[in-house]
């Protein structure tokens, strides 16, 4: 893996102070890496995410940024390495910032999982098979990218899935 020199992010002249502050408020390593690169260079490709930062699944790093409420625009560029078309990303429209998303996904408490296990009778929502709670994981009924995480955990907004059924 090649290392790229990353200095302290500097606000691009065309970027609002509010958008820049939202970018700086992201602290998790993977989305912060993408954001810092975008602030420094203006764009990033899937190839750069893989080669410079060692991400085996570059779209996951991009999704992390979006899950933090930072809008990104996807476009296609020709890879200088392979000549094939690859995805590239840059910051999107600042008016599309999704408030309340900074920090991305949140871990669920053991107590909340137990509430779901009790509510769903320890059954997977997809197969209706009863399983030991340790084999069940929590998932959103409406995808996180659409709904985000509400600060109040509402049982009816979540479901339990067998880990082998998890789609997302």
PDB file of C-alpha atoms in Angstrom:
ATOM      1  CA  UNK A   1       0.000   0.000   0.000  1.00  0.00           C
ATOM      2  CA  UNK A   2       1.362   3.391  -0.963  1.00  0.00           C
ATOM      3  CA  UNK A   3       1.149   6.181   1.565  1.00  0.00           C
ATOM      4  CA  UNK A   4      -0.140   9.524   0.436  1.00  0.00           C
ATOM      5  CA  UNK A   5       0.886  12.694   2.184  1.00  0.00           C
ATOM      6  CA  UNK A   6      -2.126  14.126   3.973  1.00  0.00           C
ATOM      7  CA  UNK A   7      -1.803  17.479   5.638  1.00  0.00           C
ATOM      8  CA  UNK A   8      -4.344  19.191   7.862  1.00  0.00           C
ATOM      9  CA  UNK A   9      -7.472  19.767   5.754  1.00  0.00           C
ATOM     10  CA  UNK A  10      -7.828  23.294   4.427  1.00  0.00           C
ATOM     11  CA  UNK A  11     -11.223  24.702   3.524  1.00  0.00           C
ATOM     12  CA  UNK A  12     -11.597  25.082  -0.245  1.00  0.00           C
ATOM     13  CA  UNK A  13     -12.481  28.669  -1.194  1.00  0.00           C
ATOM     14  CA  UNK A  14     -15.750  27.599  -2.788  1.00  0.00           C
ATOM     15  CA  UNK A  15     -16.897  25.645   0.306  1.00  0.00           C
ATOM     16  CA  UNK A  16     -19.105  27.203   2.963  1.00  0.00           C
ATOM     17  CA  UNK A  17     -17.878  27.333   6.536  1.00  0.00           C
ATOM     18  CA  UNK A  18     -20.882  25.243   7.636  1.00  0.00           C
ATOM     19  CA  UNK A  19     -20.135  22.462   5.114  1.00  0.00           C
ATOM     20  CA  UNK A  20     -16.443  22.485   6.086  1.00  0.00           C
ATOM     21  CA  UNK A  21     -17.337  22.216   9.779  1.00  0.00           C
ATOM     22  CA  UNK A  22     -19.639  19.243   9.042  1.00  0.00           C
ATOM     23  CA  UNK A  23     -16.757  17.554   7.218  1.00  0.00           C
ATOM     24  CA  UNK A  24     -14.378  18.149  10.114  1.00  0.00           C
ATOM     25  CA  UNK A  25     -16.899  16.823  12.630  1.00  0.00           C
ATOM     26  CA  UNK A  26     -16.608  13.283  11.181  1.00  0.00           C
ATOM     27  CA  UNK A  27     -14.153  11.390  13.383  1.00  0.00           C
ATOM     28  CA  UNK A  28     -14.394   7.730  12.305  1.00  0.00           C
ATOM     29  CA  UNK A  29     -11.260   6.650  10.443  1.00  0.00           C
ATOM     30  CA  UNK A  30     -12.675   5.361   7.149  1.00  0.00           C
ATOM     31  CA  UNK A  31     -15.050   8.239   6.314  1.00  0.00           C
ATOM     32  CA  UNK A  32     -12.566  10.780   7.693  1.00  0.00           C
ATOM     33  CA  UNK A  33      -9.894   9.413   5.339  1.00  0.00           C
ATOM     34  CA  UNK A  34     -12.199   9.921   2.349  1.00  0.00           C
ATOM     35  CA  UNK A  35     -13.267  13.394   3.503  1.00  0.00           C
ATOM     36  CA  UNK A  36      -9.688  14.521   4.166  1.00  0.00           C
ATOM     37  CA  UNK A  37      -8.650  13.318   0.707  1.00  0.00           C
ATOM     38  CA  UNK A  38     -11.574  15.172  -0.884  1.00  0.00           C
ATOM     39  CA  UNK A  39     -10.723  18.352   1.022  1.00  0.00           C
ATOM     40  CA  UNK A  40      -7.096  18.101  -0.092  1.00  0.00           C
ATOM     41  CA  UNK A  41      -7.488  16.911  -3.696  1.00  0.00           C
ATOM     42  CA  UNK A  42     -11.130  17.615  -4.640  1.00  0.00           C
ATOM     43  CA  UNK A  43     -11.960  14.092  -5.801  1.00  0.00           C
ATOM     44  CA  UNK A  44     -11.185  10.448  -5.144  1.00  0.00           C
ATOM     45  CA  UNK A  45     -11.564   7.267  -7.197  1.00  0.00           C
ATOM     46  CA  UNK A  46     -12.236   3.693  -6.204  1.00  0.00           C
ATOM     47  CA  UNK A  47      -8.734   2.903  -7.447  1.00  0.00           C
ATOM     48  CA  UNK A  48      -7.206   5.495  -5.090  1.00  0.00           C
ATOM     49  CA  UNK A  49      -9.227   4.183  -2.155  1.00  0.00           C
ATOM     50  CA  UNK A  50      -7.902   0.718  -2.851  1.00  0.00           C
ATOM     51  CA  UNK A  51      -4.285   1.510  -3.713  1.00  0.00           C
ATOM     52  CA  UNK A  52      -3.533   4.491  -1.466  1.00  0.00           C
ATOM     53  CA  UNK A  53      -5.550   3.524   1.582  1.00  0.00           C
ATOM     54  CA  UNK A  54      -5.815  -0.250   1.264  1.00  0.00           C
ATOM     55  CA  UNK A  55      -9.614  -0.445   1.231  1.00  0.00           C
ATOM     56  CA  UNK A  56     -10.669  -3.798  -0.212  1.00  0.00           C
ATOM     57  CA  UNK A  57     -14.213  -2.550  -0.775  1.00  0.00           C
ATOM     58  CA  UNK A  58     -13.974   1.153  -1.732  1.00  0.00           C
ATOM     59  CA  UNK A  59     -17.753   1.698  -2.070  1.00  0.00           C
ATOM     60  CA  UNK A  60     -18.088   0.900   1.654  1.00  0.00           C
ATOM     61  CA  UNK A  61     -15.813   3.854   2.479  1.00  0.00           C
ATOM     62  CA  UNK A  62     -17.963   6.098   0.279  1.00  0.00           C
ATOM     63  CA  UNK A  63     -21.116   4.784   1.941  1.00  0.00           C
ATOM     64  CA  UNK A  64     -19.617   5.617   5.346  1.00  0.00           C
ATOM     65  CA  UNK A  65     -19.264   9.250   4.265  1.00  0.00           C
ATOM     66  CA  UNK A  66     -22.860   9.356   3.041  1.00  0.00           C
ATOM     67  CA  UNK A  67     -24.076   7.686   6.245  1.00  0.00           C
ATOM     68  CA  UNK A  68     -22.490  10.596   8.102  1.00  0.00           C
ATOM     69  CA  UNK A  69     -24.792  12.936   6.169  1.00  0.00           C
ATOM     70  CA  UNK A  70     -22.145  14.326   3.789  1.00  0.00           C
ATOM     71  CA  UNK A  71     -23.447  14.430   0.206  1.00  0.00           C
ATOM     72  CA  UNK A  72     -21.190  12.990  -2.487  1.00  0.00           C
ATOM     73  CA  UNK A  73     -21.543  13.068  -6.245  1.00  0.00           C
ATOM     74  CA  UNK A  74     -20.552   9.949  -8.199  1.00  0.00           C
ATOM     75  CA  UNK A  75     -19.221  10.171 -11.722  1.00  0.00           C
ATOM     76  CA  UNK A  76     -17.109   8.009 -14.054  1.00  0.00           C
ATOM     77  CA  UNK A  77     -13.487   8.503 -15.100  1.00  0.00           C
ATOM     78  CA  UNK A  78     -11.025   6.473 -17.107  1.00  0.00           C
ATOM     79  CA  UNK A  79      -8.475   4.670 -14.961  1.00  0.00           C
ATOM     80  CA  UNK A  80      -4.941   5.745 -15.851  1.00  0.00           C
ATOM     81  CA  UNK A  81      -3.790   2.293 -14.757  1.00  0.00           C
ATOM     82  CA  UNK A  82      -6.206   0.012 -16.638  1.00  0.00           C
ATOM     83  CA  UNK A  83      -7.968   2.289 -19.127  1.00  0.00           C
ATOM     84  CA  UNK A  84     -11.328   1.046 -17.838  1.00  0.00           C
ATOM     85  CA  UNK A  85     -14.062   3.317 -16.525  1.00  0.00           C
ATOM     86  CA  UNK A  86     -14.128   3.540 -12.730  1.00  0.00           C
ATOM     87  CA  UNK A  87     -16.153   5.474 -10.166  1.00  0.00           C
ATOM     88  CA  UNK A  88     -14.931   8.804  -8.866  1.00  0.00           C
ATOM     89  CA  UNK A  89     -16.425  10.959  -6.140  1.00  0.00           C
ATOM     90  CA  UNK A  90     -16.513  14.596  -5.135  1.00  0.00           C
ATOM     91  CA  UNK A  91     -18.519  16.575  -2.629  1.00  0.00           C
ATOM     92  CA  UNK A  92     -22.150  17.032  -3.577  1.00  0.00           C
ATOM     93  CA  UNK A  93     -24.594  19.873  -3.065  1.00  0.00           C
ATOM     94  CA  UNK A  94     -24.150  21.299   0.469  1.00  0.00           C
ATOM     95  CA  UNK A  95     -27.905  21.843   0.728  1.00  0.00           C
ATOM     96  CA  UNK A  96     -28.224  18.043   0.733  1.00  0.00           C
ATOM     97  CA  UNK A  97     -26.406  17.599   4.058  1.00  0.00           C
ATOM     98  CA  UNK A  98     -28.506  15.308   6.200  1.00  0.00           C
ATOM     99  CA  UNK A  99     -28.647  16.752   9.699  1.00  0.00           C
ATOM    100  CA  UNK A 100     -28.164  14.419  12.609  1.00  0.00           C
ATOM    101  CA  UNK A 101     -26.098  11.899  10.693  1.00  0.00           C
ATOM    102  CA  UNK A 102     -22.641  12.898  11.883  1.00  0.00           C
ATOM    103  CA  UNK A 103     -21.164   9.871  13.567  1.00  0.00           C
ATOM    104  CA  UNK A 104     -22.782   7.410  11.162  1.00  0.00           C
ATOM    105  CA  UNK A 105     -24.295   4.183  12.373  1.00  0.00           C
ATOM    106  CA  UNK A 106     -24.660   3.659  16.086  1.00  0.00           C
ATOM    107  CA  UNK A 107     -24.263   0.439  18.032  1.00  0.00           C
ATOM    108  CA  UNK A 108     -27.392  -0.923  19.664  1.00  0.00           C
ATOM    109  CA  UNK A 109     -27.489  -1.635  23.369  1.00  0.00           C
ATOM    110  CA  UNK A 110     -27.846  -5.157  24.753  1.00  0.00           C
ATOM    111  CA  UNK A 111     -31.054  -4.009  26.427  1.00  0.00           C
ATOM    112  CA  UNK A 112     -32.546  -2.902  23.094  1.00  0.00           C
ATOM    113  CA  UNK A 113     -31.607  -6.205  21.455  1.00  0.00           C
ATOM    114  CA  UNK A 114     -33.295  -8.061  24.324  1.00  0.00           C
ATOM    115  CA  UNK A 115     -36.445  -5.972  23.804  1.00  0.00           C
ATOM    116  CA  UNK A 116     -36.428  -7.004  20.132  1.00  0.00           C
ATOM    117  CA  UNK A 117     -35.833 -10.665  21.022  1.00  0.00           C
ATOM    118  CA  UNK A 118     -38.806 -10.540  23.395  1.00  0.00           C
ATOM    119  CA  UNK A 119     -40.988  -8.668  20.900  1.00  0.00           C
ATOM    120  CA  UNK A 120     -40.194 -10.992  17.960  1.00  0.00           C
ATOM    121  CA  UNK A 121     -40.090 -14.182  20.058  1.00  0.00           C
ATOM    122  CA  UNK A 122     -36.426 -14.681  19.059  1.00  0.00           C
ATOM    123  CA  UNK A 123     -37.444 -15.217  15.413  1.00  0.00           C
ATOM    124  CA  UNK A 124     -35.736 -14.080  12.250  1.00  0.00           C
ATOM    125  CA  UNK A 125     -38.001 -11.670  10.394  1.00  0.00           C
ATOM    126  CA  UNK A 126     -37.188 -13.201   6.995  1.00  0.00           C
ATOM    127  CA  UNK A 127     -37.381 -16.925   7.738  1.00  0.00           C
ATOM    128  CA  UNK A 128     -39.608 -16.818  10.859  1.00  0.00           C
ATOM    129  CA  UNK A 129     -37.224 -19.408  12.310  1.00  0.00           C
ATOM    130  CA  UNK A 130     -36.729 -19.259  16.074  1.00  0.00           C
ATOM    131  CA  UNK A 131     -33.024 -18.920  16.898  1.00  0.00           C
ATOM    132  CA  UNK A 132     -30.865 -18.328  19.927  1.00  0.00           C
ATOM    133  CA  UNK A 133     -30.480 -14.554  20.386  1.00  0.00           C
ATOM    134  CA  UNK A 134     -26.713 -14.725  19.778  1.00  0.00           C
ATOM    135  CA  UNK A 135     -27.421 -15.743  16.166  1.00  0.00           C
ATOM    136  CA  UNK A 136     -29.741 -12.802  15.559  1.00  0.00           C
ATOM    137  CA  UNK A 137     -28.676  -9.303  14.634  1.00  0.00           C
ATOM    138  CA  UNK A 138     -30.571  -6.047  14.460  1.00  0.00           C
ATOM    139  CA  UNK A 139     -31.393  -4.418  11.144  1.00  0.00           C
ATOM    140  CA  UNK A 140     -33.467  -1.427  10.146  1.00  0.00           C
ATOM    141  CA  UNK A 141     -36.831  -2.119   8.528  1.00  0.00           C
ATOM    142  CA  UNK A 142     -36.203   0.975   6.382  1.00  0.00           C
ATOM    143  CA  UNK A 143     -32.566   1.134   5.173  1.00  0.00           C
ATOM    144  CA  UNK A 144     -30.245   3.364   7.190  1.00  0.00           C
ATOM    145  CA  UNK A 145     -29.338   5.374   4.082  1.00  0.00           C
ATOM    146  CA  UNK A 146     -32.970   6.481   3.845  1.00  0.00           C
ATOM    147  CA  UNK A 147     -34.034   6.845   7.462  1.00  0.00           C
ATOM    148  CA  UNK A 148     -30.794   7.393   9.394  1.00  0.00           C
ATOM    149  CA  UNK A 149     -30.667   6.540  13.073  1.00  0.00           C
ATOM    150  CA  UNK A 150     -33.344   8.060  15.229  1.00  0.00           C
ATOM    151  CA  UNK A 151     -32.100   8.866  18.699  1.00  0.00           C
ATOM    152  CA  UNK A 152     -35.104   7.041  20.177  1.00  0.00           C
ATOM    153  CA  UNK A 153     -34.948   3.310  19.461  1.00  0.00           C
ATOM    154  CA  UNK A 154     -38.436   2.260  18.417  1.00  0.00           C
ATOM    155  CA  UNK A 155     -38.947  -1.496  18.276  1.00  0.00           C
ATOM    156  CA  UNK A 156     -41.313  -1.346  15.297  1.00  0.00           C
ATOM    157  CA  UNK A 157     -38.596   0.361  13.173  1.00  0.00           C
ATOM    158  CA  UNK A 158     -36.200  -2.595  13.523  1.00  0.00           C
ATOM    159  CA  UNK A 159     -36.158  -6.318  12.855  1.00  0.00           C
ATOM    160  CA  UNK A 160     -34.048  -9.323  13.764  1.00  0.00           C
ATOM    161  CA  UNK A 161     -32.219 -11.332  11.129  1.00  0.00           C
ATOM    162  CA  UNK A 162     -30.141 -14.461  11.171  1.00  0.00           C
ATOM    163  CA  UNK A 163     -26.613 -13.217  10.399  1.00  0.00           C
ATOM    164  CA  UNK A 164     -26.564 -15.386   7.257  1.00  0.00           C
ATOM    165  CA  UNK A 165     -29.674 -13.551   5.964  1.00  0.00           C
ATOM    166  CA  UNK A 166     -28.333 -10.055   6.563  1.00  0.00           C
ATOM    167  CA  UNK A 167     -28.418  -8.125   3.302  1.00  0.00           C
ATOM    168  CA  UNK A 168     -26.893  -4.934   4.191  1.00  0.00           C
TER     169      UNK A 168
END
